[in-house]
Structures are given as structure tokens and as C-alpha cells.
């Protein structure tokens, strides 16, 4: 079978013929299970080829992994910006979110998945509400996701019970889907929104279920100052005391960590998710101390945060923001070079979510992105990593495979028009309901 | 005549039918001279329509203006990154630039113009070498440019004489072209590379010729400290003493200006070009004090700097970097809101280069960009400015007109393939020559 419209529905082994990896033109063979079976010399012989994808003039790179987002907030893209954090939340975001329905989350997550696929992301780490509907969207879109219900008890026992039930219910639901692409995690929102009892329950439940933890950590100075004033401990120490720092924990932001906290995260095997665009937009006044985390040996990955504080999900753009923010904020033009930014967005992200090595190697899941080597952003092409991080954005991505299945080809994603219409309609309806109520 | 492939060669009046401006769907009429003749009600009647462009599902915005770049450095995109400034310049950039030919500048500028057109930029302010060849490229590409020869005398009298000759020669050449899209400016590189005599000559020549001045100002702390140590004055005061601060001066970077210098720039009518991505990548350790410049009433515009320190020419991306860097660096989430970022990239840029009002208004030159309102980055569409700055990149631009002439339509720019091939070949040849010589 050759390249055709059926490429999205066809099942079987895939040969990417003659793509560019590290400056060499090589074949990539993918077996029926969606695993990379061979690369380079003799790769064609590793499989009985069912589907051929022309890789010429394409850079093959591992699929990108977005380790911190609130996918359905794509419906809030551009709804309110350029405000003080508290005004923005209390006057704009929360009043709108109060009217959020399961349908909104379904359409918002569909839109987010479409955007991620179109910019080369194959897996994401999500925290929000109505997560059963998010799972439905992810299932349909063919991407990977780790879905956490945002656990916020505000130290109110009744609320804690409700959050526990919601978390347990989501875990059961995801288990029932039996889709290897979709996992769940426990989502204690942060030390300032969850009680010690709540944090301890989350840690216990994650351990019992063998699932991950997704938490916000040290995003603002206020979070650290308040935590120390109330508990005598900095946020990372407090999370650790509650058992929340594990090798399956992803801690988002990490802007205000001190050096000892960086070492603690590394010791516990926690993945620290850098969210530079969001941190800049919300003016958190400090960039993640990447140099300390790196020195301590922590796994540092990358995330976009939600669309209302970015306002897109383009991990290529995020790599550039990461590499440039680190240089600027820590006054070092050599900090976070292009190659490390690519690793952050691929291998480190895959490690954080447990989705494989995040590299193009035999035995790895075929999560592969083909980037246009003839795009302006790749002309000239001295160093692919430099162009990917500093010159290109996600629109240079032409083809995306997740576990060997083609999700986008030559920039076409099946069903794009319906998703754009459905999401726009959901956004209109949400704003209309909020206006009516106010 | 209707929409067709001839749209690039056709001449005459143009009707953009039903584009979106400020949330309303309106017609835009452009007369034979490339001037906006009507917008909205009755616009169709303002012209005898020769060419129709379908504006449905398109946001119409003024063409973007890149007020500081070194266009031909597109050939150095990704050649070397992530190094200390002095190592990067002395080990990588200067050795390569030493082998630069006129042909290289021609192809580099063609590539840069292609990239700018593809991301919605209609005019740019350039400083480099072999500028007669840059002019040739600009002439062919249909874009506007103000071209300055980079005047660097290093206080050596013989070198100064040569720079004066080169500057005079370029001015004569541009005048001889008699192309209203192409202008020249005097390009004293900076206070640390040009003598006082050189700066004074530049100011005099600019005044005599009635042309602009393009200068780097207060990019690094070292520039300020050295200048004060050597002359007892800060850089802006020194430029002013030499007569270089005029209403036709564009000062790039302006990171380390103090409050008094901001007032001085405003008083003299200087345009300050913000270059956030370059400043972050090179870790200059301070963001332009936009709040002081704004308070003083200075014209603050936007530029990408050259491709070797960015590494692209996408003004949409640059708007986001500007809005986010200002918020982060000056610790204020309300600083440089989306609407101001759009003004920076359009009206303020047009004012800096004297290319019209930089707005979509009757009587203005028809420098118009049509952005895909159905792109993911414009879904949902609450506030166009927010989406343009925070969510979209230049790839959302579908159609570009400069003085009423169509330079790109539905993302097609005539001759793109030849430019990519020519530029890639020039880059290979340049690197080959540099290697042979070393």
C-alpha cells in the first residue's frame, strides 16, 4: 500500500523512507505494534511494509511531550489578558469556569489535542475538571495523555471528601477504558489549595494505584512565603513530608525553588516541568533555577501551561522561550543550549510521563514527528537542534505519528473543521451562559 | 478580473471583499496607486474594481514593520549559538563575515524578504554590508526597506574615510534606483565602534540628505560603563552631542537607558526599537525600560535583530516576546498589553521609518496583512489583538499586500523554491570559503 488518504485509517507496519536524522538520510521501520523496529541500514527488511511515508526533505524528531497543561482552557484563549493575577482569576477566569460543562471540556480538549498534534506534540500531562470527557476527546484524537482531576479542598473536610470521590471515580473510569495511551494521575493542585490531609491522601492513593502525581510547585514567591509562615516549611519540603515527591511526580513551574529544594527534587526522582511563557506572562518574577536542578541531576521537562496564560500549546515556541528565558533571567548566554531544550521537550518529558525513552531508537514507541527541512526556518540547515528551537515553530511540523499511527500528514488532521466549529460554538455558549448568570 | 494566479502580476485597483476589522466584516478598496480608497460602507463604489481578493474568514491588520535587522544574516541562521558574546563574535560570526560577498548579501536578503513576507512584514530597517545588492533583492521582492551601510571606523582615520565613501556611494545608488519603496539611512553602528568625528559626519550627512539614522544604543551594560569611563557621558547623551538623535533616528535595543535618557529620546523624537528575543538570547541582563519610554512619550517600535541572534524574522513571535519580556523583567503583568504590542509592530514602526500611518485608514498606503481567522490560534476569537500577539505566529498570515500589490496570497510567494535553493547554496559556498581559508 502506498501513501494515500487512507493513511489515517490504515493499520499495519509503516516505513518512513529516507528521513533526515542527525544529518543522515535513513529509513525508519515501524512494526504492527507501533514500535520502532529498525533505523538506517537494513531497516526495510525488519518489517513487511504495509504503509510507506515519504521522508525526503523531512527531519525526523521524537514526538514532543507537554508535561503541564490544562487542555480544555483552550476555550479561554484570549478571553482575558494583561491583568493582575488576582483580578484576572476572580473577575474573569473563575466566573467563566463556574459555568463550565462536560461538553465544554470535551470540545476544549479536542481543540487542544488538534493544536498539539499540529505542532508536533504526542503526549500531554493534564489537570482540570470533567476529566472523563477529556478522556473521550483524547481517545478520539489518538494522542497520549495523563489525566488528573484538579484536587482542591481548601482545608474544608466536606470538600475534601468530594475531591477524594472525584479522584477515585476518574481512576476507575480511566482503568475501564483500557486504552494504553490514556493514564490517570492524582492532581493535588498545590500546597496553598490542598490541606495536609488532602496531600497525604493523594500520596497514598497514588502509591496504592501505582499512578503519578501532578502538582503545581513554587510558582510564585507568595506561595513560598505563605507556606513558610503557615507551616515553617518551604513548599517542596511540605510536599515531601506528605509523601508527594516520588519518581512519578511532575511538579509544574518550580520558579521559586531554592538550591536545597532542587537537590530534594533530584533525590526523590521528581520531574520538574518548566513553563516559561506562562511564568513570563503572569510575571512571577523569577525563572526556574534550571542550573541548580541540572547540577542536582533532576529530570527537567517542559510544558505550556493552559491556553489562558500562554496563549497557545506550541512546544516548539516553548522550547525557544525556555532557552531564551534561562539565558536572560540567569544572565548566561550559554545556559540551556538548543540540544538541551530539545531533550527537555522530548526524552525528559517522556521520562516524566513514563511513555518510553522519548528518542528515535529501536524498541521505542514510534512517536515520531517529521519537520519540513525545506521550510524557511530550516534554511540554511547547519544544526537541526538550533533551527528547531530558535527558528521554527510548530507549523513546520508536517507529519505526526503516535505509537506508529498517523495523526497528521502533510499538515492534514482528519476532522479539523468539525473540531474548530465545535470548539468555537462551545466557547460562545459558555460565555453566553456566564453573561446570562451575571 | 477575479482571483487567480495572475494576482501577483496584475496591476490596478483591488477590492478585499468582506474581511474582519475590529470584529466587523467590511470591504477594503485600494486604488491604482496602492492607497486605501475606502473601508466599509460604500467602499466598493470608491474604485473601479480590477482585482478581487476574498477576505472572508480573514482578519485584516496593518502590515508589520521590522525596525531593526541585519537581513542578510539569515545565511548565518543557526551557524553558532549558545556561546559567550565575545567568543561567538570572534570565533564564529566575524570569521564567516570576513568571507561575505555581494552575492551572499543578495541571497541572504532575498531569503530574509521571503521570510518577512511569509510572516506579515511589509517594511524593514536594515544595517549591513554590500547594501547595493540588498537593494536589488528588496526591489525584486516588492517589500519596503530602509537600507543603511554599517558605518564602523574604530577611530581609525583611514577607515573613517572608507566608511564615508561607502555611505555616500550607497546614498547615490539608492537615489538612482528611484524606487519609492527603497530608502537609505546613515548607519553609525554604535558609540563603541564609531569615533566622535564619525558620529558627527553621520549626523551632518543625514541632515544634508534628509535621510534617517540607524544606530545601536545601550544594548549592553558594558557599552554604557565604557562610554561613561571614556567620555564622561552616557551613550544617548554622546549621540545627542554629535547630532545623531533626530526624529528620523531609529535607536535599536535601548536596554540600558536610564530614565533621563528615555526623556531625551522622547524630546528628540527618536524611535526606540525593542528587540526582545535578541536581548534574551544574548543575555544582556536588562530589558528595555518600556514604561519610562512610554511615560516620556517616545515612539517605541519593534525589531527582530539579525537571524544569528534570534534566529528568525517573525514579528508575530517578536510581539509575544516583547509583551512577555516586559511583564517578566519589570515584574508587572499589566505592562505592554496586547493592543500596545500590535501598535509597536505596526503604527510605531511605520512612524519610525516614515512609511505612512501604519493603520488601516482611508488615504494610507495599502500595506495590509490578512490573517486566517479560522486557524487554531484564532479559535476561539474573543479579542483579535490577544490572539495575534499571544497565540498566533507568522504562519497564520495568508495574504500580504504592500502598496496595494499582492506579495503573498494563500501563503504562496512567487519564486519561493528558487530563493530557498539560492540561499542554501550561498550559505554552503560561504562556509566552504571560510573553511578553506582557515
Coordinates of N, CA and C in Angstrom, one line a residue, chain B residues 3 38 67 96 118 220 264:
Chain B
X3 N -10.1 36.4 -8.7 CA -8.9 35.8 -8.1 C -8.3 34.7 -9.0
X38 N -11.2 53.3 0.4 CA -12.4 53.2 1.1 C -12.4 52.0 2.0
X67 N 11.8 47.1 12.6 CA 12.6 48.3 12.7 C 14.1 48.1 13.0
X96 N 33.4 34.2 9.6 CA 32.5 33.9 8.5 C 32.2 35.2 7.7
X118 N 6.3 36.1 4.4 CA 5.6 34.9 4.9 C 5.1 35.1 6.3
X220 N 24.2 46.8 25.8 CA 24.8 46.1 27.0 C 25.2 47.1 28.1
X264 N 15.2 62.1 27.1 CA 16.0 62.7 26.0 C 15.6 62.2 24.6

